[in-house]
Amino acid sequence: MELYFQFGYGMKKIATDLSKDWGGATAILSPRDMSPEQLIKWRKDFEKANVKTLFDPQCYFPKSQHKGLQKYDYIDSSLVTKLESNTSREEENIKSVLDYNEMAGCEEFIIPAVMLQYDEHWMARWKRHCNKWIDATKKYVSSKMTYLTLALPDTFLLQKEEEIEKLIAELEKFDVEGYYIIAHPPKAQYLVDTPMWLSNLMQICAALKLYGKKVIMGYGNHQLLCLSATGVDAMATGTYLNVRRFSNKFQEDDSIQRKSVWYYYPAALSEYKMGFLDTAYNAKVLQQMKPSKEMDNGYVDLLFSGALPSSTAFTETMAFKHYLNCVRVQMKNVSKKTYKETVTTHEVMLENALRRIEYMEKQGVYAQTRSFKDMVDVNRSALQRLDAIRGFQLKQEWSNL
């Protein structure tokens, strides 16, 4: 599983800097956070830094009044009505999205989707939308690999497994090379504490890989490292929380509120504020929170320089670079040559994280709202359901995924 950048506010320099450090990267561009002029202007900078790009049309909420999205001419408040009528206006939408792809120099194409509210007619409406988008795309996009956006509301991902299997059966029928998955978390949670949501998401990802599709998970974070057990190709994540989990921030202007700088402690799968790093310093356990050599690119050197962490010039940008670099290394570490080895590696990682969290808590060091403590069992449960339902198939087909 590879790490992609889920592009958001102020991410351009971070993405290019990290790509230079890593020897290349892929970014999923966000029209909400960049203008059409910037698509053209930044193309050379991305190419120079060896950043490949994809363009996410972000049609999730067609009635959006977000000023950033309003700059793109394919944003249409009556889009849902047109998709459910007999007209072919979606072709105009696809042509426009393709134009922006060309401006940005994207070699692969993400087919749009709407985040439909779940109800008893959801499956039929979703299927009708998908067929219209795919048919329109095939008329105008011939030389690019295509990904169908699979926009899943939280209320659907909380349905019983029989309903999830109905969706999976339909996904096999679509004539696309890959899927770009967007999953709305319940209660807009950053770290999801509902096992069924994660389990159902993993079942969908695994089924798509067993169908031979390329799968990109959008708007992810370190909790979704478990998706490597499904064989997914990439997960996109970013800096602020609005690109680490999908939310309704496309419907209105959203300002980035800078409140606290968080340090990601990879061994604990948790993030800590500066105040609690000061506590760790006084308790003489701060050095234990230092990242391993393979994850240490120097972004957090200031925190472990011997001074009180809150007194250093550690910045938000440093914290973001550190987070992205660590998650990238963790992705590589948990993606193994066999399915069984991958699952075992995850189980060990979760157990170690729980031990590190509990040890730090005994020292008075707490991660508060970004603690992974309650998520350990959530991820364990989802992995166990994956193994029970698709483990045999994944074990047999792992080398072909």
XYZ file of C-alpha atoms in Angstrom:
401
model
C 0.000 0.000 0.000
C 1.334 3.409 -1.010
C 0.734 6.768 0.607
C -0.856 9.445 -1.582
C -1.295 13.065 -0.569
C -4.920 14.100 -0.084
C -4.388 17.678 -1.127
C -5.728 20.380 1.154
C -5.137 23.928 2.323
C -1.485 24.962 2.311
C -0.191 21.551 1.221
C 1.647 22.468 -1.952
C 5.086 23.055 -0.428
C 4.729 20.144 1.990
C 3.876 17.815 -0.895
C 6.763 18.968 -3.079
C 9.264 18.929 -0.199
C 8.326 15.405 0.845
C 8.298 14.162 -2.731
C 11.872 15.378 -3.127
C 12.829 13.599 0.098
C 11.079 10.390 -0.945
C 12.111 10.329 -4.593
C 8.564 10.830 -5.868
C 4.951 10.928 -4.692
C 1.337 11.136 -5.880
C -1.141 13.858 -4.901
C -4.918 13.874 -5.297
C -5.723 17.478 -6.120
C -8.613 19.322 -4.481
C -10.571 21.975 -6.420
C -11.926 23.153 -3.058
C -8.408 24.209 -2.099
C -6.918 25.438 -5.375
C -8.151 27.565 -8.260
C -8.179 26.534 -11.946
C -5.323 28.997 -12.469
C -3.280 27.226 -9.814
C -3.871 23.888 -11.547
C -1.914 25.270 -14.477
C 0.587 27.331 -12.494
C 1.560 24.557 -10.086
C 1.815 21.832 -12.719
C 5.461 22.615 -13.461
C 6.325 22.711 -9.761
C 4.737 19.305 -9.231
C 6.520 17.853 -12.250
C 9.844 19.288 -11.090
C 9.370 17.670 -7.661
C 8.294 14.374 -9.272
C 4.736 14.610 -7.937
C 2.198 12.761 -10.067
C -1.332 14.107 -9.798
C -4.925 12.939 -9.843
C -7.903 15.322 -9.890
C -10.794 14.663 -7.510
C -13.819 16.523 -8.985
C -15.457 16.731 -5.502
C -19.053 16.600 -6.738
C -20.128 15.009 -3.457
C -22.619 17.712 -2.546
C -23.866 19.353 -5.804
C -25.722 22.130 -3.983
C -22.500 23.238 -2.354
C -21.992 26.962 -1.951
C -18.295 26.609 -1.209
C -16.505 29.533 -2.866
C -13.554 27.364 -3.906
C -15.706 24.824 -5.714
C -17.808 27.547 -7.359
C -14.741 28.497 -9.430
C -15.131 25.284 -11.456
C -17.736 25.322 -14.202
C -18.837 21.686 -13.810
C -20.230 22.329 -10.310
C -23.994 22.143 -10.875
C -26.605 22.421 -8.121
C -29.129 20.451 -10.207
C -26.701 17.593 -10.891
C -28.620 14.962 -8.921
C -31.865 15.802 -10.746
C -30.124 15.489 -14.111
C -28.520 12.175 -13.195
C -31.927 10.767 -12.355
C -33.590 12.054 -15.520
C -33.297 10.815 -19.102
C -31.051 13.661 -20.197
C -27.357 13.262 -20.995
C -26.098 16.442 -19.360
C -23.593 14.413 -17.352
C -21.547 14.213 -20.582
C -20.975 17.963 -20.398
C -19.860 17.493 -16.812
C -17.354 14.797 -17.767
C -15.938 16.903 -20.614
C -15.387 19.785 -18.223
C -13.732 17.578 -15.598
C -11.502 16.147 -18.337
C -10.409 19.661 -19.312
C -9.253 20.319 -15.752
C -7.442 16.988 -15.731
C -5.564 18.068 -18.845
C -4.685 21.423 -17.279
C -3.163 19.628 -14.296
C -1.395 17.007 -16.402
C -3.177 14.053 -14.785
C -2.452 10.716 -16.443
C -5.371 8.901 -14.768
C -9.006 9.954 -14.448
C -11.295 9.962 -11.402
C -14.960 9.667 -12.365
C -17.170 11.912 -10.168
C -19.836 10.749 -7.729
C -22.448 12.247 -5.444
C -22.654 11.345 -1.748
C -26.264 10.142 -1.727
C -28.141 10.024 1.558
C -28.900 6.431 2.440
C -32.510 5.232 2.311
C -34.425 2.229 0.946
C -33.905 3.448 -2.635
C -30.189 4.193 -2.216
C -28.887 1.141 -4.087
C -31.046 1.736 -7.169
C -30.205 5.453 -7.310
C -26.497 4.805 -6.769
C -26.410 2.170 -9.525
C -28.214 4.469 -11.984
C -25.767 7.298 -11.253
C -22.736 5.045 -11.692
C -23.904 3.718 -15.061
C -24.497 7.250 -16.361
C -21.092 8.474 -15.182
C -19.300 5.467 -16.676
C -21.111 5.716 -20.039
C -20.281 9.412 -20.312
C -16.666 8.810 -19.347
C -16.217 6.114 -21.989
C -17.294 8.583 -24.681
C -14.637 11.161 -23.858
C -11.877 9.522 -21.813
C -10.056 6.963 -23.906
C -6.363 7.181 -23.084
C -6.415 7.314 -19.281
C -6.957 4.697 -16.610
C -10.322 5.381 -14.949
C -11.367 5.171 -11.299
C -15.029 5.208 -10.366
C -15.589 7.214 -7.198
C -17.409 5.088 -4.646
C -18.940 7.601 -2.235
C -20.246 5.704 0.780
C -22.379 7.433 3.448
C -21.834 6.337 7.029
C -25.425 5.143 7.308
C -24.813 2.631 4.516
C -21.562 1.391 6.026
C -23.476 0.681 9.246
C -25.871 -1.709 7.502
C -25.809 -5.473 7.991
C -23.299 -7.490 5.995
C -25.995 -8.836 3.645
C -26.571 -5.291 2.332
C -22.840 -4.752 1.868
C -22.636 -7.957 -0.156
C -25.369 -6.653 -2.491
C -23.226 -3.614 -3.237
C -20.165 -5.795 -3.748
C -22.052 -7.920 -6.295
C -22.931 -4.787 -8.290
C -19.371 -3.436 -8.207
C -18.093 -6.397 -10.188
C -20.310 -5.429 -13.138
C -18.914 -1.946 -13.757
C -16.443 -1.590 -16.614
C -13.740 0.466 -14.893
C -10.126 -0.284 -14.042
C -10.219 0.985 -10.494
C -12.108 2.576 -7.618
C -11.522 5.704 -5.562
C -13.295 5.115 -2.267
C -14.690 7.907 -0.110
C -16.172 6.750 3.195
C -18.064 9.149 5.433
C -17.306 8.268 9.077
C -20.115 8.165 11.659
C -20.467 11.409 13.606
C -17.640 12.804 11.438
C -15.167 11.035 13.712
C -11.444 11.273 13.057
C -10.787 7.884 14.638
C -13.870 5.699 14.217
C -14.973 3.739 17.261
C -17.649 1.677 15.446
C -16.374 -1.788 14.434
C -19.095 -2.425 11.832
C -18.198 0.699 9.840
C -14.566 -0.354 9.548
C -15.394 -4.007 8.965
C -17.797 -3.248 6.117
C -15.299 -0.875 4.520
C -12.630 -3.579 4.644
C -14.994 -6.127 3.068
C -15.646 -3.783 0.135
C -11.949 -3.040 -0.391
C -11.004 -6.732 -0.254
C -13.747 -7.708 -2.703
C -12.624 -5.068 -5.203
C -9.038 -6.293 -5.032
C -10.222 -9.880 -5.533
C -12.082 -8.603 -8.630
C -8.720 -7.415 -9.961
C -9.382 -3.688 -9.529
C -6.933 -1.010 -8.438
C -8.191 0.602 -5.237
C -7.347 4.007 -3.761
C -8.777 4.905 -0.355
C -9.376 8.637 -0.053
C -9.449 10.818 3.067
C -7.697 8.302 5.298
C -5.485 8.329 8.372
C -3.354 5.900 10.352
C -6.401 3.938 11.552
C -6.780 2.709 7.973
C -3.337 1.122 7.908
C -5.406 -2.040 8.411
C -6.563 -1.750 4.788
C -3.215 -3.178 3.721
C -4.701 -6.538 4.835
C -7.217 -6.131 1.984
C -4.493 -5.525 -0.602
C -5.521 -1.962 -1.486
C -3.030 -0.092 -3.645
C -2.957 3.286 -1.914
C -4.429 5.421 0.835
C -4.520 9.202 0.634
C -4.067 11.375 3.693
C -2.905 14.871 4.480
C -2.324 17.603 7.007
C -5.444 18.993 8.714
C -8.278 16.720 9.838
C -10.484 17.720 6.905
C -8.214 15.690 4.614
C -7.622 12.845 7.076
C -11.302 11.941 7.246
C -14.183 12.789 4.939
C -16.618 15.407 6.184
C -19.286 17.784 4.873
C -16.785 20.630 4.521
C -17.586 20.841 0.800
C -20.992 22.350 1.447
C -19.815 25.660 2.866
C -16.658 27.648 3.355
C -14.482 26.091 6.001
C -11.731 27.998 7.720
C -8.670 26.203 9.034
C -8.520 26.756 12.770
C -5.012 26.492 14.171
C -5.409 25.543 17.813
C -2.851 22.943 18.826
C 0.218 21.323 17.332
C 0.070 17.542 17.662
C 2.993 15.120 17.678
C 2.342 11.691 16.163
C 3.900 8.936 18.272
C 3.922 6.107 15.703
C 4.543 3.240 18.134
C 1.362 4.231 20.006
C -0.654 5.121 16.870
C -1.622 8.232 18.830
C -1.031 11.984 18.742
C -0.031 14.184 21.673
C -0.204 17.918 22.363
C 2.874 19.861 23.418
C 1.627 20.125 27.001
C 1.710 16.366 27.452
C 5.112 16.146 25.768
C 6.255 18.530 28.511
C 4.861 16.043 31.037
C 6.793 13.265 29.300
C 9.917 15.421 29.505
C 9.495 15.938 33.264
C 8.720 12.235 33.762
C 11.925 11.414 31.855
C 10.096 9.285 29.258
C 10.119 11.749 26.345
C 13.052 10.051 24.601
C 11.010 6.840 24.504
C 8.539 8.659 22.239
C 11.169 9.431 19.636
C 10.470 7.816 16.250
C 12.563 4.871 15.122
C 15.498 5.538 12.799
C 13.586 4.486 9.686
C 10.837 7.020 10.471
C 13.122 9.826 11.603
C 13.764 12.285 8.779
C 14.743 15.057 11.162
C 11.326 16.733 11.206
C 10.962 16.346 14.987
C 14.579 16.812 16.114
C 13.641 19.948 18.072
C 11.281 18.001 20.328
C 14.054 15.642 21.413
C 16.897 18.169 21.620
C 16.927 18.263 25.424
C 14.724 21.326 25.858
C 11.169 21.490 27.131
C 9.102 20.656 23.980
C 6.712 23.610 24.339
C 9.679 26.012 24.520
C 11.077 24.939 21.147
C 10.275 26.386 17.735
C 8.506 23.172 16.664
C 5.927 24.115 14.035
C 2.728 22.775 12.555
C 4.502 22.159 9.237
C 7.146 20.026 10.957
C 4.386 18.042 12.680
C 2.585 17.458 9.382
C 5.727 16.313 7.570
C 6.529 13.974 10.433
C 3.018 12.483 10.405
C 2.996 11.880 6.667
C 6.476 10.402 6.652
C 5.697 8.050 9.556
C 2.446 6.797 8.037
C 4.246 6.171 4.751
C 6.884 4.048 6.497
C 4.212 2.232 8.520
C 2.371 1.395 5.297
C 5.482 -0.251 3.936
C 6.114 -2.086 7.187
C 2.638 -3.639 7.372
C 2.423 -4.597 3.695
C 3.908 -8.099 3.647
C 4.468 -10.796 1.019
C 1.653 -13.007 2.330
C -1.814 -12.311 3.670
C -1.167 -14.196 6.905
C 2.044 -12.275 7.582
C 0.266 -8.979 6.906
C -2.529 -9.757 9.390
C -0.041 -10.957 12.014
C 1.994 -7.775 11.610
C -1.150 -5.706 12.197
C -2.036 -7.659 15.307
C 1.435 -7.129 16.736
C 1.322 -3.406 15.879
C -2.031 -3.007 17.654
C -0.840 -4.860 20.764
C 2.343 -2.787 20.923
C 0.344 0.428 20.488
C -1.930 -0.483 23.393
C 1.056 -1.207 25.630
C 2.750 2.089 24.730
C -0.442 4.083 25.345
C -1.028 2.465 28.736
C 2.602 2.900 29.752
C 2.529 6.598 28.896
C -0.749 7.049 30.762
C 0.898 5.623 33.884
C 3.475 8.418 33.495
C 0.706 11.019 33.234
C 1.073 11.384 29.440
C -2.292 11.298 27.666
C -3.267 11.587 23.995
C -6.805 12.716 24.881
C -9.097 12.844 21.815
C -6.441 11.388 19.534
C -5.647 8.345 21.626
C -5.816 5.055 19.741
C -6.616 3.127 22.923
C -10.301 2.532 22.144
C -9.565 1.882 18.459
C -7.313 -1.120 19.083
C -10.287 -3.442 19.623
C -12.193 -1.789 16.748
C -9.385 -2.630 14.331
C -8.934 -6.104 15.808
C -12.630 -6.819 15.302
C -12.587 -5.619 11.682
C -9.515 -7.743 10.916
C -11.188 -10.800 12.427
C -14.347 -10.319 10.330
C -12.212 -9.867 7.224
C -10.383 -13.105 7.958
C -13.619 -14.985 8.632
C -15.337 -13.862 5.420
C -12.559 -13.368 2.863
C -9.424 -14.627 4.541
C -9.258 -17.864 2.550
C -9.637 -16.067 -0.787
C -7.096 -13.410 0.147
C -4.628 -16.053 1.265
C -4.952 -17.867 -2.064
C -4.883 -14.778 -4.305
C -2.503 -12.513 -2.365
C 0.311 -12.619 -4.909
C -2.143 -11.659 -7.688
C -3.770 -8.671 -5.977
